[in-house]
Coordinates of C-alpha atoms in Angstrom, one line a residue:
X1 CA 28.5 24.6 -51.2
X2 CA 26.2 22.7 -48.9
X3 CA 26.8 19.0 -48.6
X4 CA 23.9 16.5 -48.2
X5 CA 23.2 13.0 -47.2
X6 CA 22.6 10.3 -49.7
X7 CA 19.0 9.2 -49.7
X8 CA 18.8 6.2 -47.3
X9 CA 16.4 3.3 -47.1
X10 CA 14.9 2.1 -43.9
X11 CA 16.3 -1.2 -42.8
X12 CA 19.8 -0.8 -44.2
X13 CA 22.6 0.3 -41.8
X14 CA 24.5 3.1 -43.3
X15 CA 26.7 6.2 -42.6
X16 CA 26.2 9.5 -44.4
X17 CA 28.5 10.1 -47.3
X18 CA 29.2 13.7 -46.3
X19 CA 28.3 16.0 -43.5
X20 CA 25.4 18.5 -43.4
X21 CA 26.7 22.0 -43.4
X22 CA 26.8 22.8 -39.6
X23 CA 25.5 26.3 -39.8
X24 CA 25.2 26.6 -36.0
X25 CA 27.2 25.7 -32.9
X26 CA 24.6 23.1 -31.9
X27 CA 24.9 21.3 -35.2
X28 CA 28.7 21.6 -34.8
X29 CA 28.4 19.8 -31.4
X30 CA 26.4 17.1 -33.1
X31 CA 29.0 16.8 -35.8
X32 CA 31.7 16.2 -33.2
X33 CA 29.5 13.8 -31.1
X34 CA 28.7 11.6 -34.0
X35 CA 32.3 11.2 -35.1
X36 CA 32.5 7.9 -33.3
X37 CA 30.3 5.5 -31.3
X38 CA 32.2 6.3 -28.1
X39 CA 31.6 10.1 -28.5
X40 CA 27.9 9.5 -29.4
X41 CA 27.4 7.4 -26.2
X42 CA 29.2 10.0 -24.1
X43 CA 27.2 12.8 -25.6
X44 CA 23.9 11.0 -24.9
X45 CA 24.9 10.3 -21.3
X46 CA 25.7 14.0 -20.8
X47 CA 22.3 15.0 -22.3
X48 CA 20.5 12.5 -20.3
X49 CA 22.1 13.8 -17.1
X50 CA 21.1 17.3 -17.9
X51 CA 17.5 16.2 -18.7
X52 CA 16.9 13.8 -15.8
X53 CA 18.9 15.0 -12.8
X54 CA 17.2 18.3 -12.0
X55 CA 14.9 17.7 -9.1
X56 CA 15.8 14.0 -8.9
X57 CA 17.3 14.3 -5.4
X58 CA 15.1 17.0 -3.8
X59 CA 11.5 16.3 -5.0
X60 CA 9.7 14.6 -2.0
X61 CA 7.8 11.3 -2.5
X62 CA 4.8 11.8 -4.9
X63 CA 1.5 10.1 -4.2
X64 CA 0.2 7.7 -4.9
X65 CA 2.0 5.2 -7.1
X66 CA 5.6 6.2 -6.3
X67 CA 5.0 6.2 -2.6
X68 CA 3.3 2.8 -2.7
X69 CA 6.2 1.3 -4.6
X70 CA 8.8 2.8 -2.3
X71 CA 7.0 1.8 0.9
X72 CA 6.6 -1.8 -0.3
X73 CA 10.3 -1.9 -1.0
X74 CA 11.1 -0.3 2.3
X75 CA 9.2 -3.0 4.1
X76 CA 11.2 -5.7 2.1
X77 CA 14.4 -4.1 3.4
X78 CA 13.0 -3.8 6.9
X79 CA 11.9 -7.4 7.1
X80 CA 14.5 -9.0 4.8
X81 CA 11.6 -10.8 3.0
X82 CA 12.3 -10.4 -0.7
X83 CA 9.5 -12.7 -1.8
X84 CA 6.3 -11.2 -0.5
X85 CA 5.1 -7.7 -1.5
X86 CA 3.2 -5.7 1.1
X87 CA 2.0 -2.2 2.0
X88 CA 1.8 -2.2 5.8
X89 CA -0.3 -5.4 6.5
X90 CA -2.0 -5.5 3.1
X91 CA -0.6 -7.5 0.2
X92 CA 0.4 -5.6 -2.9
X93 CA 0.1 -8.0 -5.8
X94 CA -0.5 -5.7 -8.7
X95 CA 3.0 -6.0 -10.2
X96 CA 5.7 -8.7 -9.9
X97 CA 8.8 -8.3 -7.8
X98 CA 11.3 -7.0 -10.2
X99 CA 11.2 -3.3 -9.5
X100 CA 11.1 -3.9 -5.7
X101 CA 14.3 -6.0 -6.0
X102 CA 16.0 -3.2 -8.0
X103 CA 15.0 -0.5 -5.5
X104 CA 16.0 -2.7 -2.5
X105 CA 19.4 -3.2 -4.1
X106 CA 19.9 0.5 -4.4
X107 CA 18.8 1.1 -0.7
X108 CA 20.9 -1.8 0.6
X109 CA 24.0 -0.7 -1.3
X110 CA 23.6 2.9 0.0
X111 CA 23.2 1.6 3.6
X112 CA 26.3 -0.6 3.2
X113 CA 28.3 2.4 2.0
X114 CA 27.3 4.2 5.2
X115 CA 24.7 6.7 3.9
X116 CA 22.6 7.7 6.9
X117 CA 18.8 7.2 6.9
X118 CA 19.1 5.5 3.5
X119 CA 15.6 3.9 3.8
X120 CA 14.0 7.3 4.0
X121 CA 15.7 8.9 1.0
X122 CA 13.3 8.7 -1.9
X123 CA 15.9 9.4 -4.5
X124 CA 17.5 6.0 -3.8
X125 CA 14.3 4.3 -4.7
X126 CA 14.3 6.3 -8.0
X127 CA 17.7 5.1 -9.1
X128 CA 16.3 2.1 -11.0
X129 CA 14.0 4.5 -12.9
X130 CA 17.0 6.8 -13.7
X131 CA 19.0 3.9 -14.9
X132 CA 16.1 2.6 -16.9
X133 CA 15.6 6.0 -18.6
X134 CA 19.2 6.5 -19.4
X135 CA 19.5 2.9 -20.6
X136 CA 16.4 3.3 -22.8
X137 CA 18.0 6.4 -24.4
X138 CA 21.2 4.4 -25.1
X139 CA 19.3 1.4 -26.3
X140 CA 17.2 3.6 -28.6
X141 CA 20.5 4.7 -30.2
X142 CA 21.6 1.1 -30.5
X143 CA 18.3 0.0 -32.0
X144 CA 18.2 3.0 -34.4
X145 CA 21.6 2.0 -35.8
X146 CA 19.8 -0.9 -37.4
X147 CA 17.7 1.4 -39.4
X148 CA 19.5 4.8 -39.9
X149 CA 22.9 6.4 -39.7
X150 CA 24.8 7.1 -36.5
X151 CA 23.8 10.8 -36.7
X152 CA 20.1 10.0 -37.1
X153 CA 20.3 7.4 -34.3
X154 CA 21.7 10.1 -31.9
X155 CA 18.8 12.3 -32.9
X156 CA 16.3 9.5 -32.3
X157 CA 17.8 8.9 -28.8
X158 CA 17.6 12.7 -28.1
X159 CA 14.0 12.8 -29.1
X160 CA 13.2 10.0 -26.6
X161 CA 15.4 11.4 -23.9
X162 CA 14.0 14.9 -24.1
X163 CA 10.4 13.8 -24.2
X164 CA 8.2 15.1 -21.4
X165 CA 6.9 11.7 -20.6
X166 CA 10.2 10.0 -20.1
X167 CA 11.5 13.0 -18.1
X168 CA 8.7 12.5 -15.6
X169 CA 9.1 8.7 -15.4
X170 CA 12.9 9.0 -14.9
X171 CA 12.1 10.8 -11.6
X172 CA 9.4 8.4 -10.3
X173 CA 10.2 5.3 -8.3
X174 CA 8.0 2.9 -10.3
X175 CA 8.2 0.4 -13.1
X176 CA 7.7 2.3 -16.3
X177 CA 11.2 3.6 -17.1
X178 CA 12.7 0.1 -16.5
X179 CA 9.9 -1.4 -18.6
X180 CA 10.8 0.9 -21.4
X181 CA 14.5 -0.3 -21.2
X182 CA 13.4 -3.9 -21.4
X183 CA 11.1 -3.3 -24.3
X184 CA 13.7 -1.4 -26.3
X185 CA 16.3 -4.1 -25.7
X186 CA 13.9 -6.8 -26.8
X187 CA 12.6 -5.0 -29.9
X188 CA 16.1 -3.8 -30.9
X189 CA 17.4 -7.4 -30.8
X190 CA 14.4 -8.7 -32.7
X191 CA 14.9 -6.0 -35.3
X192 CA 18.4 -7.2 -36.0
X193 CA 17.2 -10.7 -36.4
X194 CA 14.3 -9.7 -38.7
X195 CA 16.4 -7.4 -40.9
X196 CA 19.2 -10.0 -41.2
X197 CA 16.5 -12.3 -42.6
X198 CA 15.2 -9.6 -44.9
X199 CA 18.7 -9.1 -46.3
X200 CA 19.2 -12.8 -46.8
X201 CA 22.1 -13.2 -44.5
X202 CA 23.4 -16.7 -43.5
X203 CA 20.6 -18.5 -41.7
X204 CA 22.7 -21.5 -40.7
X205 CA 24.9 -19.8 -38.1
X206 CA 22.9 -16.9 -36.8
X207 CA 24.6 -15.0 -33.9
X208 CA 23.7 -15.9 -30.3
X209 CA 24.0 -12.3 -29.0
X210 CA 20.7 -11.1 -30.4
X211 CA 18.5 -14.0 -29.1
X212 CA 20.3 -13.8 -25.7
X213 CA 19.4 -10.1 -25.4
X214 CA 15.9 -10.7 -26.6
X215 CA 15.0 -13.5 -24.2
X216 CA 16.8 -12.0 -21.3
X217 CA 14.9 -8.7 -21.9
X218 CA 11.6 -10.6 -22.0
X219 CA 12.4 -12.3 -18.7
X220 CA 13.3 -9.1 -17.0
X221 CA 10.2 -7.3 -18.3
X222 CA 8.0 -10.1 -17.1
X223 CA 9.5 -9.8 -13.6
X224 CA 8.9 -6.0 -13.8
X225 CA 5.4 -5.8 -15.1
X226 CA 4.1 -9.2 -16.0
X227 CA 3.3 -10.3 -19.5
X228 CA 2.7 -6.9 -21.0
X229 CA 5.9 -7.1 -23.1
X230 CA 4.4 -10.2 -24.8
X231 CA 1.8 -7.9 -26.3
X232 CA 4.3 -5.6 -27.9
X233 CA 6.4 -8.5 -29.2
X234 CA 3.5 -10.7 -30.2
X235 CA 1.6 -8.0 -32.1
X236 CA 4.8 -7.0 -34.0
X237 CA 5.4 -10.7 -35.0
X238 CA 1.8 -11.3 -36.1
X239 CA 1.7 -8.1 -38.1
X240 CA 5.0 -8.8 -39.8
X241 CA 4.0 -12.4 -40.5
X242 CA 0.8 -11.2 -42.2
X243 CA 2.6 -8.6 -44.3
X244 CA 5.5 -10.9 -45.3
X245 CA 3.4 -14.0 -45.5
X246 CA 6.1 -15.7 -43.6
X247 CA 7.5 -16.0 -40.0
X248 CA 10.4 -18.3 -40.7
X249 CA 12.8 -15.7 -39.4
X250 CA 11.6 -16.5 -35.8
X251 CA 13.8 -19.6 -35.8
X252 CA 16.7 -17.3 -35.8
X253 CA 15.6 -16.2 -32.3
X254 CA 16.4 -19.8 -31.1
X255 CA 13.0 -20.1 -29.5
X256 CA 13.5 -23.5 -27.8
X257 CA 16.7 -22.4 -26.1
X258 CA 15.3 -18.9 -25.5
X259 CA 12.1 -20.0 -23.8
X260 CA 14.0 -22.4 -21.6
X261 CA 16.4 -19.6 -20.5
X262 CA 13.4 -17.2 -19.9
X263 CA 11.6 -19.7 -17.7
X264 CA 14.8 -20.3 -15.7
X265 CA 14.9 -16.6 -14.9
X266 CA 11.3 -16.0 -14.1
X267 CA 9.9 -19.2 -12.6
X268 CA 11.8 -19.2 -9.3
X269 CA 10.0 -16.1 -7.9
X270 CA 6.6 -17.1 -9.3
X271 CA 7.0 -20.5 -7.7
X272 CA 8.0 -18.9 -4.4
X273 CA 5.1 -16.4 -4.4
X274 CA 2.7 -19.3 -5.2
X275 CA 4.1 -21.3 -2.4
X276 CA 3.7 -18.3 -0.1
X277 CA 0.3 -16.9 -1.2
X278 CA -1.3 -19.6 -3.4
X279 CA -3.0 -18.1 -6.4
X280 CA -3.6 -14.7 -4.8
X281 CA -0.8 -13.0 -6.7
X282 CA -2.0 -14.3 -10.1
X283 CA -5.7 -13.4 -9.3
X284 CA -4.8 -9.8 -8.2
X285 CA -2.1 -9.2 -10.8
X286 CA -3.6 -10.6 -13.9
X287 CA -7.3 -10.5 -13.1
X288 CA -7.5 -7.6 -10.7
X289 CA -5.0 -5.3 -12.4
X290 CA -4.2 -6.1 -16.0
X291 CA -7.5 -7.4 -17.3
X292 CA -9.5 -4.9 -15.4
X293 CA -7.8 -2.1 -17.3
X294 CA -9.9 -3.1 -20.3
X295 CA -12.7 -1.5 -18.3
X296 CA -12.5 2.0 -16.8
X297 CA -10.4 1.6 -13.7
X298 CA -9.8 4.0 -10.8
X299 CA -11.5 6.9 -12.6
X300 CA -9.0 6.7 -15.5
X301 CA -11.4 5.9 -18.2
X302 CA -11.2 7.9 -21.5
X303 CA -12.4 7.5 -25.1
X304 CA -10.3 6.5 -28.0
X305 CA -8.0 9.2 -29.4
X306 CA -6.9 10.5 -26.0
X307 CA -3.3 9.1 -26.5
X308 CA -3.1 10.9 -29.8
X309 CA -4.1 14.2 -28.2
X310 CA -1.7 13.6 -25.2
X311 CA 1.1 12.8 -27.7
X312 CA 1.6 16.5 -28.6
X313 CA 2.6 17.2 -25.0
X314 CA 4.1 13.9 -23.8
X315 CA 6.5 13.5 -26.8
X316 CA 7.5 17.1 -27.0
X317 CA 9.9 18.3 -28.4
X318 CA 9.8 15.4 -30.9
X319 CA 6.1 15.6 -31.6
X320 CA 6.2 18.4 -34.3
X321 CA 8.8 16.6 -36.3
X322 CA 6.9 13.3 -35.9
X323 CA 3.9 15.0 -37.5
X324 CA 6.0 16.4 -40.3
X325 CA 7.6 13.0 -40.9
X326 CA 4.3 11.1 -41.2
X327 CA 4.0 11.4 -45.0
X328 CA 7.5 10.3 -45.6
X329 CA 7.1 7.3 -43.2
X330 CA 3.8 6.4 -45.0
X331 CA 5.6 6.4 -48.3
X332 CA 8.3 4.1 -46.9
X333 CA 5.9 1.8 -45.1
X334 CA 6.7 -1.3 -47.3
X335 CA 10.5 -0.9 -46.8
X336 CA 11.6 -3.6 -44.3
X337 CA 12.9 -1.2 -41.6
X338 CA 9.8 1.1 -41.7
X339 CA 7.6 -1.9 -41.8
X340 CA 9.1 -3.3 -38.7
X341 CA 8.9 0.0 -36.8
X342 CA 5.3 0.5 -37.8
X343 CA 4.5 -3.1 -36.8
X344 CA 6.0 -2.2 -33.4
X345 CA 4.0 1.0 -33.1
X346 CA 0.6 0.8 -34.8
X347 CA -1.1 -2.4 -33.5
X348 CA -0.2 -1.8 -29.8
X349 CA -1.2 1.8 -30.1
X350 CA -4.7 0.7 -31.4
X351 CA -5.0 -1.7 -28.4
X352 CA -4.2 1.1 -26.0
X353 CA -6.7 3.5 -27.6
X354 CA -9.4 0.9 -27.5
X355 CA -8.8 0.0 -23.8
X356 CA -11.0 2.1 -21.6
X357 CA -8.4 2.7 -18.9
X358 CA -5.9 5.2 -20.0
X359 CA -2.9 6.7 -18.3
X360 CA -0.2 8.7 -20.2
X361 CA 2.7 6.3 -19.5
X362 CA 1.0 3.2 -21.0
X363 CA 2.2 4.2 -24.5
X364 CA 5.8 5.0 -23.5
X365 CA 7.2 1.7 -24.9
X366 CA 6.0 2.8 -28.3
X367 CA 7.9 6.1 -28.4
X368 CA 11.3 4.7 -29.4
X369 CA 9.6 3.4 -32.7
X370 CA 8.2 6.9 -33.3
X371 CA 11.6 8.5 -32.6
X372 CA 13.4 6.2 -35.0
X373 CA 10.8 6.7 -37.8
X374 CA 11.0 10.4 -37.3
X375 CA 14.8 10.4 -37.4
X376 CA 14.7 8.3 -40.6
X377 CA 12.5 10.8 -42.3
X378 CA 14.6 13.6 -41.0
X379 CA 17.7 11.9 -42.5
X380 CA 16.0 11.9 -45.9
X381 CA 15.4 15.6 -45.5
X382 CA 11.9 15.3 -46.9
X383 CA 9.4 16.6 -44.4
X384 CA 5.8 17.8 -44.9
X385 CA 5.8 21.5 -45.7
X386 CA 2.1 21.7 -44.9
X387 CA 3.1 21.6 -41.2
X388 CA 5.8 24.2 -41.6
X389 CA 4.3 27.1 -39.7
X390 CA 1.6 25.4 -37.7
X391 CA 3.7 22.5 -36.4
X392 CA 7.0 24.3 -35.8
X393 CA 5.2 26.8 -33.5
X394 CA 4.7 24.0 -31.0
X395 CA 8.4 24.2 -30.1
X396 CA 7.7 27.6 -28.5
X397 CA 4.1 27.1 -27.3
X398 CA 4.9 24.2 -24.9
X399 CA 7.7 26.0 -23.0
X400 CA 5.7 29.2 -23.0
X401 CA 2.6 27.4 -21.6
X402 CA 4.6 25.3 -19.1
X403 CA 6.5 28.3 -17.8
X404 CA 3.4 30.4 -17.2
X405 CA 1.6 27.5 -15.4
X406 CA 4.7 26.7 -13.3
X407 CA 5.4 30.3 -12.2
X408 CA 1.7 31.2 -11.7
X409 CA 1.1 28.0 -9.8
X410 CA 4.1 28.6 -7.5
X411 CA 3.0 32.1 -6.7
X412 CA -0.6 30.9 -6.0
X413 CA 0.5 28.0 -3.8
X414 CA 3.5 29.5 -2.0
X415 CA 3.1 33.3 -2.4
X416 CA 6.7 33.3 -3.6
X417 CA 7.8 34.4 -7.2
X418 CA 10.5 31.6 -7.4
X419 CA 12.9 34.1 -9.0
X420 CA 15.6 31.4 -9.3
X421 CA 13.5 29.7 -12.0
X422 CA 13.1 32.7 -14.2
X423 CA 16.5 32.6 -15.9
X424 CA 15.9 29.0 -16.9
X425 CA 12.4 29.8 -18.1
X426 CA 13.8 32.7 -20.2
X427 CA 16.4 30.4 -21.7
X428 CA 13.8 27.7 -22.5
X429 CA 11.6 30.4 -24.2
X430 CA 14.6 31.7 -26.2
X431 CA 15.7 28.3 -27.5
X432 CA 12.0 27.3 -28.2
X433 CA 11.6 30.5 -30.2
X434 CA 14.8 29.8 -32.1
X435 CA 13.6 26.3 -32.9
X436 CA 10.4 27.7 -34.4
X437 CA 11.9 30.7 -36.3
X438 CA 14.9 28.7 -37.7
X439 CA 12.8 25.9 -39.0
X440 CA 12.6 25.1 -42.7
X441 CA 12.9 21.8 -44.5
X442 CA 16.7 22.0 -44.6
X443 CA 17.1 23.2 -41.0
X444 CA 14.9 20.7 -39.2
X445 CA 17.9 19.2 -37.5
X446 CA 18.9 22.6 -36.1
X447 CA 15.4 23.3 -34.9
X448 CA 15.2 20.0 -33.1
X449 CA 18.6 20.6 -31.3
X450 CA 17.4 24.0 -30.2
X451 CA 14.2 22.4 -28.9
X452 CA 16.2 19.8 -27.0
X453 CA 18.2 22.6 -25.3
X454 CA 14.9 24.3 -24.5
X455 CA 13.7 21.0 -22.8
X456 CA 16.9 21.0 -20.7
X457 CA 16.3 24.5 -19.4
X458 CA 12.7 23.6 -18.8
X459 CA 13.7 20.6 -16.7
X460 CA 16.0 22.9 -14.6
X461 CA 13.2 25.4 -14.2
X462 CA 10.3 23.1 -13.4
X463 CA 11.9 20.0 -11.8
X464 CA 14.9 21.7 -10.3
X465 CA 13.4 24.8 -8.9
X466 CA 9.6 25.1 -9.0
X467 CA 8.4 21.7 -8.0
X468 CA 10.7 21.4 -4.9
X469 CA 9.5 24.9 -3.9
X470 CA 5.8 23.8 -3.9
X471 CA 5.9 22.6 -0.3
X472 CA 2.1 22.7 0.2
X473 CA 1.9 19.8 -2.3
X474 CA 4.0 17.6 -0.1
X475 CA 2.4 17.7 3.4
X476 CA 3.8 14.3 4.3
X477 CA 7.4 15.7 4.1
X478 CA 6.4 18.6 6.4
X479 CA 4.8 16.2 8.9
X480 CA 7.8 14.0 8.9
X481 CA 10.1 17.0 9.5
X482 CA 8.0 18.1 12.5
X483 CA 8.1 14.6 14.0
X484 CA 11.9 14.4 13.6
X485 CA 12.2 17.6 15.7
X486 CA 10.3 16.2 18.7
X487 CA 12.3 15.7 21.9
X488 CA 11.0 12.2 22.8
X489 CA 12.6 9.0 21.5
X490 CA 10.9 6.8 18.8
X491 CA 7.7 8.9 18.1
X492 CA 4.7 6.9 16.8
X493 CA 1.9 8.3 14.8
X494 CA -1.7 7.7 13.8
X495 CA -3.3 9.5 10.9
X496 CA -7.0 10.4 10.5
X497 CA -8.4 11.9 7.3
X498 CA -5.1 11.9 5.5
X499 CA -4.0 8.4 4.5
X500 CA -1.7 9.0 1.6
X501 CA 1.1 6.4 1.0
X502 CA 3.8 9.1 1.2
X503 CA 2.8 9.6 4.9
X504 CA 3.5 6.0 5.7
X505 CA 6.8 6.1 3.9
X506 CA 7.9 9.3 5.6
X507 CA 6.7 8.6 9.1
X508 CA 7.3 4.9 9.4
X509 CA 5.7 1.6 8.5
X510 CA 3.9 1.3 11.9
X511 CA 1.9 4.5 11.3
X512 CA -1.7 3.8 12.0
X513 CA -4.2 4.8 9.4
X514 CA -7.5 5.3 11.2
X515 CA -10.4 7.8 11.8
X516 CA -10.7 10.6 14.3
X517 CA -11.9 8.3 17.1
X518 CA -9.2 5.8 16.5
X519 CA -6.5 8.5 16.6
X520 CA -7.8 9.7 20.0
X521 CA -7.6 6.1 21.3
X522 CA -4.1 5.7 19.9
X523 CA -3.0 8.9 21.6
X524 CA -4.2 7.8 25.0
X525 CA -2.3 4.5 24.9
X526 CA 1.3 5.7 25.6
X527 CA 3.8 8.5 25.5
X528 CA 5.7 9.9 22.5
X529 CA 2.6 9.5 20.4
X530 CA 1.1 11.9 17.9
X531 CA -2.2 12.1 16.2
X532 CA -2.2 13.5 12.7
X533 CA -5.7 14.7 12.2
X534 CA -7.1 16.3 9.1
X535 CA -9.6 19.0 9.6
X536 CA -12.5 16.9 8.4
X537 CA -11.8 14.3 11.2
X538 CA -11.2 16.8 14.0
X539 CA -14.7 16.6 15.3
X540 CA -14.6 12.8 15.7
X541 CA -11.2 13.1 17.4
X542 CA -12.4 15.8 19.8
X543 CA -15.6 13.9 20.7
X544 CA -13.7 10.6 21.4
X545 CA -11.0 12.5 23.4
X546 CA -13.6 14.0 25.6
X547 CA -15.3 10.7 26.1
X548 CA -12.1 9.0 27.3
X549 CA -10.8 12.0 29.3
X550 CA -7.8 12.6 27.0
X551 CA -5.9 15.8 27.4
X552 CA -4.0 17.0 24.4
X553 CA -2.5 20.0 22.8
X554 CA -1.7 21.0 19.2
X555 CA 2.0 20.7 18.5
X556 CA 1.6 22.4 15.1
X557 CA -0.8 22.7 12.1
X558 CA 0.2 22.0 8.5
X559 CA -1.8 23.5 5.7
X560 CA -1.3 21.9 2.3
X561 CA -2.9 20.4 -0.8
X562 CA -3.7 16.7 -1.4
X563 CA -2.8 16.2 -5.1
X564 CA -4.4 12.8 -5.1
X565 CA -7.8 14.1 -4.0
X566 CA -7.5 17.5 -5.6
X567 CA -8.4 19.5 -2.4
X568 CA -6.9 21.7 0.2
X569 CA -6.2 20.1 3.6
X570 CA -5.2 21.2 7.1
X571 CA -3.6 18.7 9.4
X572 CA -3.2 19.3 13.1
X573 CA -0.5 17.3 15.0
X574 CA -1.9 16.5 18.4
X575 CA 0.2 15.3 21.3
X576 CA -1.2 13.7 24.5
X577 CA -0.8 15.4 27.9
X578 CA -2.3 12.4 29.7
X579 CA -5.8 11.4 30.9
X580 CA -7.9 12.9 33.5

């Protein structure tokens, strides 16, 4: 006889009365993992490692954002100046200093432990993102415990951890994974305060732990990405105040003490950067970066609705279940827990859809709310049957499409069939197919677990095998490898026609970014110098070399693809033979 869960309510912590009939080994694993909090955390850590570590160490720096962040951090380490933020000689004031400090700490620690060439290892700069992604998964579990059972909380964390978008951000040395961690921490703490008020718990002696987490998370997020977190928190508070016709629960967050603590944490660096650069940081960060995103910036403009379309890929494999859960969530919208999660999700999503500048990772801090809402509906075992066949097929379509694109792309770019990826691709397809075929209203949990395993195999195939094999996409790594093999000491380089940040990171901060004429002049001013000249700049280089009597030869030529500009490139590495 199959056992079932008691029908829960959003906003009330609870444990299932009995277990769901396992029916499969994966569900049996989940049964064991959710037997205690310690097992649940260990299980989520293991899953996060399987999802995030493939490719983490061997994918070269990716242009442009990751390489820019890493190079700015590298210069902090080189100069021991941990206040100013620069890319070569230019200030980089789009984001506050938090992520650079975290990356610098990882690099400095590795150097202190004796790791050679630590400053050139991009994976060290990615460690904060990996920690942020894993921390966000665990904090989603912690937050979900406020709303659903331990079992459903684990499923919510798995949905977030296996999502395509977080898998990408966990491998990029930038701010977004750590921002997600700070947002989930703040929203989880605020949820506990809000729901304790809804339940009428003692308002005289509220716990200090939740306000401390909330205000510390706000401070950390502001140092990471400026005041963006205030939008998530502020819109949630305003929405709840309107729906409840009261915001008295905010006093339980101890705002006077909390604001003071937050300012103590964030003001020192803001004062230091103002002392160093005047108002330049605030003008560039708030005016030049944040507010300008309300208009189409850097060719990233898109109409409303784009995030909803991207959601089907970026939140896979949780997206099909989220669609099936939507009717259940709507029916529960006035329950305190569902109301809080929708207040977290809906207003900020509308703001992002209305803003003209759109990048997929902007909505990542809203995904934990979707995951928890979906897990709550899944726990009730009442999903929309209208999506039964159409929605469940998506568990197979994504791995099938991704596998075809990855393998065909690898063959096209490298003329290699990347056979090592094929077993992982096959496993991803099999588990995706199982997720689709096994789905019905009483087996949604089993289907989700199969889809998560498909996501793991897909991560091994794409990030672990295919992407590192696509060497033409990473010409900077090939150039740096050639320069490391030269026989002279301390090679210096100038680049013409290829100015990607990854080149500066890989070949050294002094690398001169110039044109063909400037590269020829640079080559003639000393020994052990190299001109990295893209084909489009070779004519200017040759003309200037002839004019100054420069003799040179081609050390090697590297053909590749500039993913930032979307075009094939050919870079000649010239070395001087002296002047006539």
